[in-house]
Short mmCIF file of C-alpha atoms and ligand atoms in Angstrom, two decimals:
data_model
loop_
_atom_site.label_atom_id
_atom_site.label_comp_id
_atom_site.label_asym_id
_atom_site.label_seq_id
_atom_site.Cartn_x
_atom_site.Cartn_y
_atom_site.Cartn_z
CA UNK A 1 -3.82 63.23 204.39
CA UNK A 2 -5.42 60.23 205.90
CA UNK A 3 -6.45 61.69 209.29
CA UNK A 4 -9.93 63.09 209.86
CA UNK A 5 -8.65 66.22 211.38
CA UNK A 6 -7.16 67.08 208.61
CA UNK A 7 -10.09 66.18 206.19
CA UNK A 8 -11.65 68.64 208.22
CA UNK A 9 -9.08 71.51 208.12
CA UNK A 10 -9.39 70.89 204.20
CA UNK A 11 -13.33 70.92 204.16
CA UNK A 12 -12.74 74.15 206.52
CA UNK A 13 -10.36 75.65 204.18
CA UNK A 14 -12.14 75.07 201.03
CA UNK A 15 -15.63 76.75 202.53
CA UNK A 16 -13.12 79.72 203.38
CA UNK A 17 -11.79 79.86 199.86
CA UNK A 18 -15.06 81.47 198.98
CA UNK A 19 -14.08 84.82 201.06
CA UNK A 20 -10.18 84.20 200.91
CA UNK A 21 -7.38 82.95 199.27
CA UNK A 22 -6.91 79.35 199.22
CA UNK A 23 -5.40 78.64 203.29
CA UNK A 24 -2.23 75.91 203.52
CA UNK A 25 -3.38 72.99 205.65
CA UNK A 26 0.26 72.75 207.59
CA UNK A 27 -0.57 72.09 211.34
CA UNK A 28 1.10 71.30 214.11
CA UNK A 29 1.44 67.84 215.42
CA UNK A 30 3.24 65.04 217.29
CA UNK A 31 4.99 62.74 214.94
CA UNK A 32 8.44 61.72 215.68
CA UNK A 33 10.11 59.55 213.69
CA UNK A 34 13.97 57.70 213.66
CA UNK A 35 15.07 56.18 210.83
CA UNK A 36 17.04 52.53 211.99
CA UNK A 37 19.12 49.57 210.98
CA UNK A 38 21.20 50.80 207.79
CA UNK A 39 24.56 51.22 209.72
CA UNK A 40 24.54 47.86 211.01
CA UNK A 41 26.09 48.74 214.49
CA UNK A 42 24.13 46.68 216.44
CA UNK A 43 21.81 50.26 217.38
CA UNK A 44 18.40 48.06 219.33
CA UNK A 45 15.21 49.49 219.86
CA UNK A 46 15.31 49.64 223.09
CA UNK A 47 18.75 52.01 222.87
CA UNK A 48 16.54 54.75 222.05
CA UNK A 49 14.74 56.67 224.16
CA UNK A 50 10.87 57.04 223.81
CA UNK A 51 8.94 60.02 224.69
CA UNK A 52 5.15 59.28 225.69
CA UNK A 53 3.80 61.82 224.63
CA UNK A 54 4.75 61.65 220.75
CA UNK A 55 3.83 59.62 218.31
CA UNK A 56 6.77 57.45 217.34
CA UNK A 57 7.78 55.78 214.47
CA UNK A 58 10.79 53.27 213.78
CA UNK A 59 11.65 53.36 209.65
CA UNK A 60 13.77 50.16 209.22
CA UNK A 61 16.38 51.60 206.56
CA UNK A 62 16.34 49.61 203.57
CA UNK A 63 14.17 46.87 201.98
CA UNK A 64 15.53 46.95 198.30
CA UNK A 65 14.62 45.26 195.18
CA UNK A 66 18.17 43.87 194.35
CA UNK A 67 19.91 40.80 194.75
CA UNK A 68 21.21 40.59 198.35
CA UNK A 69 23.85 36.89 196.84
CA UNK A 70 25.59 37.95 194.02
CA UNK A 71 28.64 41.07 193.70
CA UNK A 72 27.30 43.78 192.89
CA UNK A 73 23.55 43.29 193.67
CA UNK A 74 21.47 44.35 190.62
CA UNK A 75 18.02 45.14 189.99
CA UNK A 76 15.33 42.40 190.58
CA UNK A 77 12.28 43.91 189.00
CA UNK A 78 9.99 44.53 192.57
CA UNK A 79 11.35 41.37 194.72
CA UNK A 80 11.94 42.70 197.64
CA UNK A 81 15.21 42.34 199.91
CA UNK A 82 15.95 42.88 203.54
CA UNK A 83 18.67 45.25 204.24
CA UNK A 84 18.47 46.36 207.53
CA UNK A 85 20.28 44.64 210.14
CA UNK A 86 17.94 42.07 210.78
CA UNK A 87 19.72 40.26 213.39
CA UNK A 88 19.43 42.87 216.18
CA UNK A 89 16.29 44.17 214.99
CA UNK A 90 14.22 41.11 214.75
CA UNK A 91 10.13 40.57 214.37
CA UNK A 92 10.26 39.60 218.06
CA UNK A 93 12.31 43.19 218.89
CA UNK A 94 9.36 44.74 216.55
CA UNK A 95 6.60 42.84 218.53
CA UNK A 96 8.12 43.48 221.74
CA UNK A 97 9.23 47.23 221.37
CA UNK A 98 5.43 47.85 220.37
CA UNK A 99 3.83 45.92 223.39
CA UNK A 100 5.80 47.99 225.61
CA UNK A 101 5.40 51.03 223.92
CA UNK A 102 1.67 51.63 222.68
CA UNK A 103 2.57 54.82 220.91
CA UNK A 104 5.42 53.23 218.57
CA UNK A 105 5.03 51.91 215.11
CA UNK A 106 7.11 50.13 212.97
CA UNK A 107 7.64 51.06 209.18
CA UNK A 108 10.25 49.90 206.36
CA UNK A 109 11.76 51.97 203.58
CA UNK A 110 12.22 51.15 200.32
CA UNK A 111 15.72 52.07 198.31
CA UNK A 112 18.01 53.97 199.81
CA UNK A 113 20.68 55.90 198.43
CA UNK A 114 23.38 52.99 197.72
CA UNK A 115 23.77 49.39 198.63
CA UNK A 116 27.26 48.41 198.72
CA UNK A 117 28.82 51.68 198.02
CA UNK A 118 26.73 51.64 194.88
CA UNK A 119 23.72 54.15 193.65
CA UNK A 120 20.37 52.31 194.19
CA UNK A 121 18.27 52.72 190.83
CA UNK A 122 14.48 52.11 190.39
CA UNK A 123 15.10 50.26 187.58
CA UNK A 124 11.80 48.18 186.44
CA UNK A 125 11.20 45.59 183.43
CA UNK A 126 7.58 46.19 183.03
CA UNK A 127 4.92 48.40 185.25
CA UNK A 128 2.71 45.34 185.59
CA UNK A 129 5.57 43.21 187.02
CA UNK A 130 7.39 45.56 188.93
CA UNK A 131 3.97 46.07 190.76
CA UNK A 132 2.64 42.06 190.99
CA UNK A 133 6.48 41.00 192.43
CA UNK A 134 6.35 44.23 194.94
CA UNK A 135 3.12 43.82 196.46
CA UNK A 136 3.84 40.15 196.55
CA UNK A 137 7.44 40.24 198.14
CA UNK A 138 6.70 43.26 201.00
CA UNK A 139 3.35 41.67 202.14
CA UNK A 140 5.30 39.05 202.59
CA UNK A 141 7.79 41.04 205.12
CA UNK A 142 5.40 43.23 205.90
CA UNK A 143 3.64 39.94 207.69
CA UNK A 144 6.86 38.40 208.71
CA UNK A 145 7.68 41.50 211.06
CA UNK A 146 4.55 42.77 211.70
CA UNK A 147 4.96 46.15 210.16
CA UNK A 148 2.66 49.13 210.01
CA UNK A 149 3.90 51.20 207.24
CA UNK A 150 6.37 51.72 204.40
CA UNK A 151 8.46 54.95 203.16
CA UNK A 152 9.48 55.44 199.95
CA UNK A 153 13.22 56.61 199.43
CA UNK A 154 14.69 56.11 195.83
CA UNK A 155 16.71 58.58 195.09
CA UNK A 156 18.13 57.16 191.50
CA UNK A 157 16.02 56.81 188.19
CA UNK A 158 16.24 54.82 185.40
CA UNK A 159 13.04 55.56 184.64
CA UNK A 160 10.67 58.60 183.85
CA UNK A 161 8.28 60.44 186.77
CA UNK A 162 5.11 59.04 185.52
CA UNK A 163 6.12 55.46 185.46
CA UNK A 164 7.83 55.82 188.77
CA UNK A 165 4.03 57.27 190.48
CA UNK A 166 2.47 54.52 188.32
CA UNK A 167 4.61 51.69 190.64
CA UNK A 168 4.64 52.91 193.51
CA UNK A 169 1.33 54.64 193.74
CA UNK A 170 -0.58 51.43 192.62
CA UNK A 171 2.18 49.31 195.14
CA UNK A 172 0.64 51.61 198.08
CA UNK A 173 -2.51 51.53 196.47
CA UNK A 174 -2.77 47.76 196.63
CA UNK A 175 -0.82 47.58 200.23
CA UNK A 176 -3.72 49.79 201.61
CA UNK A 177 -6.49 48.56 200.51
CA UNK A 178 -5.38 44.93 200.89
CA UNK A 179 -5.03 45.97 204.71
CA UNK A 180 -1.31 44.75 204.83
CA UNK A 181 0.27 48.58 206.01
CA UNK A 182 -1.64 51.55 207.34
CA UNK A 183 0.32 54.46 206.47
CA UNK A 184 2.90 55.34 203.45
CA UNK A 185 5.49 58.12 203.23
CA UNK A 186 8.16 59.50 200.74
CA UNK A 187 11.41 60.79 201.33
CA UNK A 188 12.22 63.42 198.65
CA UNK A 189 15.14 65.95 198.91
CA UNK A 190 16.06 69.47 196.76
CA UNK A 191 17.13 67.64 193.54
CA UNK A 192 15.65 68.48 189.87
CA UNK A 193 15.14 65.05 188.78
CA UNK A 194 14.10 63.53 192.24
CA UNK A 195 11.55 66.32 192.90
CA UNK A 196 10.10 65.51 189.41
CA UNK A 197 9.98 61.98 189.94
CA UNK A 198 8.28 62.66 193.64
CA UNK A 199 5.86 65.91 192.65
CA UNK A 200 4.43 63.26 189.62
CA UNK A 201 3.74 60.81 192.44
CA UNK A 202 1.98 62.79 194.80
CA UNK A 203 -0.04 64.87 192.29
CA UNK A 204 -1.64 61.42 190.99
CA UNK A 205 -1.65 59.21 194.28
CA UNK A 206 -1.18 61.80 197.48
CA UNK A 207 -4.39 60.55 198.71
CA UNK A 208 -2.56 57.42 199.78
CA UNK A 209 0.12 59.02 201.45
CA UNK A 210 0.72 59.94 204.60
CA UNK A 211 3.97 62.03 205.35
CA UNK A 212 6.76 63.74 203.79
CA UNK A 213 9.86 62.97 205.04
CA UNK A 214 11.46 65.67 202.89
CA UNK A 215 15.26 65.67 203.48
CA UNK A 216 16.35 68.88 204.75
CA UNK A 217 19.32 68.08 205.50
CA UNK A 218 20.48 67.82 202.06
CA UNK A 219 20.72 71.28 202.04
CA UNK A 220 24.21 73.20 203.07
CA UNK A 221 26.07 73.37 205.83
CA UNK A 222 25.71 76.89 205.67
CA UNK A 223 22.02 76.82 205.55
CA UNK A 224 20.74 79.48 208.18
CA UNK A 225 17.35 79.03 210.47
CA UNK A 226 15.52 81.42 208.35
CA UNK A 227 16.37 79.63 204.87
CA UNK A 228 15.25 76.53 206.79
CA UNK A 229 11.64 77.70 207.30
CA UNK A 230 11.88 79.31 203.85
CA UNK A 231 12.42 75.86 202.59
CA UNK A 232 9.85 74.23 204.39
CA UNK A 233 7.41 76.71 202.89
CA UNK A 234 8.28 76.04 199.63
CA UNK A 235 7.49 72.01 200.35
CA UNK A 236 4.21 73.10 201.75
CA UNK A 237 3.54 74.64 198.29
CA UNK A 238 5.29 71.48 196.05
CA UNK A 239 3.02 68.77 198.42
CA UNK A 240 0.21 71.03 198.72
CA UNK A 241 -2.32 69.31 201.69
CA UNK A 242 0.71 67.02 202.85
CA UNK A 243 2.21 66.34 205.92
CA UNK A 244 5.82 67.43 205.50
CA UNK A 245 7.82 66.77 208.09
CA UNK A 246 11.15 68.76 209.34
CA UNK A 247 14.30 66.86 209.73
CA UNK A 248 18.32 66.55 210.53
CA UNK A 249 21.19 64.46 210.60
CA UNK A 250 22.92 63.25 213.13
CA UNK A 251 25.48 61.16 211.00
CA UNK A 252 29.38 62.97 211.70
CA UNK A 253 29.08 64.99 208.53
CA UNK A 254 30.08 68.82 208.39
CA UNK A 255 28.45 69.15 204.76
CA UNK A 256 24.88 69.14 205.86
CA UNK A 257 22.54 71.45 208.20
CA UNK A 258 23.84 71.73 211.56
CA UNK A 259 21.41 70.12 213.84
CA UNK A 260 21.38 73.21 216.17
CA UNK A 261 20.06 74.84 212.86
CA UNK A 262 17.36 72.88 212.28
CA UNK A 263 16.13 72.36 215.93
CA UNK A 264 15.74 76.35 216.08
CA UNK A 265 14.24 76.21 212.92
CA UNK A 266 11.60 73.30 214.32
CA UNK A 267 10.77 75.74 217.04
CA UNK A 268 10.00 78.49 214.62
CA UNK A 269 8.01 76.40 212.26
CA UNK A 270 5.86 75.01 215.50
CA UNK A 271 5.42 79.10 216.74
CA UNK A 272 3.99 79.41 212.77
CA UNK A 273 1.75 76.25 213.89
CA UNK A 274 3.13 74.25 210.73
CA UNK A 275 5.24 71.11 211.96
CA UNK A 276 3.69 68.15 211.64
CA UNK A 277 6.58 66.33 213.18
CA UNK A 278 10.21 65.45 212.86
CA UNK A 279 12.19 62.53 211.37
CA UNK A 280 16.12 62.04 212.42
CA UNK A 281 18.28 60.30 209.53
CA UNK A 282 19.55 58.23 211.83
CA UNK A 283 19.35 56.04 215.23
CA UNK A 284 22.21 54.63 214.25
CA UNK A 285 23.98 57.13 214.73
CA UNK A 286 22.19 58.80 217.55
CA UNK A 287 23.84 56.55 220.10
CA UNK A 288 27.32 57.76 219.94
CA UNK A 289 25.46 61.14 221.18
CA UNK A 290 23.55 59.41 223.79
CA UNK A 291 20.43 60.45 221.33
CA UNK A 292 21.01 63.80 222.79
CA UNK A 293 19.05 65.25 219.75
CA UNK A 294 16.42 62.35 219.64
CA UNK A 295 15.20 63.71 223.34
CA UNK A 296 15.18 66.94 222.27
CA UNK A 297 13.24 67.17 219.03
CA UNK A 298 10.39 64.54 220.54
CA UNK A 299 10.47 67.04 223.89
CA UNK A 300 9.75 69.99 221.60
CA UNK A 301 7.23 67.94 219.74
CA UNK A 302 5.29 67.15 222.69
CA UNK A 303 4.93 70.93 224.08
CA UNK A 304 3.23 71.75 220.85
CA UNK A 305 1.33 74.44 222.20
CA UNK A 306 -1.60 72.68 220.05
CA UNK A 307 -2.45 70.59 217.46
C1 NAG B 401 18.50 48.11 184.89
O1 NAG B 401 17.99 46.81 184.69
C2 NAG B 401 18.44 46.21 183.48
C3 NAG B 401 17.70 44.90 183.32
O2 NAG B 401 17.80 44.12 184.48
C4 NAG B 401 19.97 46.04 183.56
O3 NAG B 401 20.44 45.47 182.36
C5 NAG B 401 20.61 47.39 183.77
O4 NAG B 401 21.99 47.24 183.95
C6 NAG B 401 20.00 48.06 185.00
N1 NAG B 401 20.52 49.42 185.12
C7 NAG B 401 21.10 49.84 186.25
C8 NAG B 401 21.61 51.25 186.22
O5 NAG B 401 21.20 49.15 187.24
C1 NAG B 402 25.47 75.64 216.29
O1 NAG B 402 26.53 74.96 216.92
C2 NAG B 402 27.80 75.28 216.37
C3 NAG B 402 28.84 74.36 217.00
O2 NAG B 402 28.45 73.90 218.26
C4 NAG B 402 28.09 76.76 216.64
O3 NAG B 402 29.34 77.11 216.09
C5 NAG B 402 26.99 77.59 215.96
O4 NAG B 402 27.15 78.95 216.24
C6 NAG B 402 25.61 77.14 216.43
N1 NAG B 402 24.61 77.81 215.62
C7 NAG B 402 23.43 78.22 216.11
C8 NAG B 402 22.48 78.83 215.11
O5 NAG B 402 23.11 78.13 217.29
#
């Protein structure tokens, strides 16, 4: 959404809409991305191999808004917690993995699917506080680290679709235009209640962001390569004019898509000239494969035959 290439393709697509149906704006690109940090098994920067040629981004996995002292951690209304292990991936690893690699940047997710073993909720008190105590709290790590972007990644309500874009669309609202990050993503997946929550926010604020990490690897293990691509379509349609973005696991897990799956699937969507890039849930656990599939997916996304 934010590039000017794909302004254009829109401007393009709308002057065709005269003589045509309305064209998707899915094009190929570069974007790699690794989620990192949520395992806390020491996984560094530097373990993971960087392709050139992409455009590579590190998602620290999770900043949360609950207590990080007391057991359980509850809900804290917007302020902000690290919960990424912070220890091995430190601002001077973020600084340092960036000078040495001018084609990385460094983003943060917010939420997460549990924290303890238990369900993460966006849970607020009031819009207007929820919205003062996040902007306040991630600047503030935003600065500390020297971060470039955040991704969105609740996956738990206690709250309705329209109050949930009203937070977090005026949180990247404010983030942007206060120059404190550069680029915003969400991280839906194929659930009722989250793609309700996620469709409200895009259809009011999708001018602020950026990518779609869509989880596709939420979908079965018995998912084949052509229900992959048909699922990627139908994103294309639910985000219409985002950048969606294919994906896989590479946690041990035999209930999700198998990664050779979703790798042929990546191909095919690229031959349709319609992946933007690909995000791997997660570095972490990457290394015990020697980020085998890491290499891979950023050496496919660097033959794009354009973009
Ligand atoms: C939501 O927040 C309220 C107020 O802090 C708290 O009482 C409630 O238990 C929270 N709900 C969940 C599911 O965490
Ligand atoms: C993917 O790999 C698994 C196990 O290595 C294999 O059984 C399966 O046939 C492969 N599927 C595809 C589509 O290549």
């Amino acid at each position: 959404m934010a590039s000017s290439k794909l302004l254009a393709v829109v401007f393009l697509s709308s002057l065709l809409a005269l003589h045509a149906p309305m064209t998707t704006t899915a094009a190929n690109s570069n974007l790699f991305r690794d989620y990192i940090g949520a395992i806390f098994n020491g996984v560094k920067f530097t373990d993971v191999p960087i392709n050139p040629k992409v455009r590579f981004d590190f998602i620290l996995a999770f900043v949360i808004d609950y207590t990080t002292a007391t057991e359980p951690p509850t809900p804290t209304n917007g302020q902000f917690n690290i919960f990424w292990q912070n220890t091995v991936l430190t601002a001077s690893d973020v600084a340092s993995i960036k000078q040495s690699n001018p084609n990385v940047r460094v983003a943060v997710s917010l939420g997460g699917a549990t924290v303890n073993n238990r369900p993460v909720f966006f849970n607020i008190t009031s819009v207007d506080s929820w919205v003062k105590n996040a902007v306040s709290s991630l600047t503030k790590i935003v600065q500390e680290y020297n971060l470039d972007g955040i991704d969105i990644d609740y996956e738990q309500f206690q709250v309705d679709p329209a109050t949930f874009a009203e937070c977090v669309g005026r949180l990247v609202t404010t983030l942007k235009s206060n120059g404190v990050i550069k680029m915003a993503s969400i991280a839906p997946f194929d659930n009722a209640d989250v793609q309700r929550h996620y469709q409200a926010l895009w259809n009011s604020y999708g001018s602020v962001i950026d990518y779609i990490n869509f989880q596709f690897y939420a979908y079965s293990a018995s998912t084949t390569e052509a229900q992959y691509v048909s699922h990627f379509d139908n994103q294309i349609a639910n985000y219409p004019g985002g950048n969606i973005l294919a994906s896989f696991t590479t946690a041990p897990t035999t209930t999700s898509v198998p990664i050779n799956t979703s790798l042929n699937a990546c191909q095919t969507l690229q031959s349709q000239g319609k992946l933007y890039g690909i995000f791997i849930w997660a570095a972490d656990h990457s290394r015990s494969q020697g980020f085998r599939y890491d290499t891979q997916a950023q050496a496919l996304l660097a033959n794009a035959p354009s973009y």
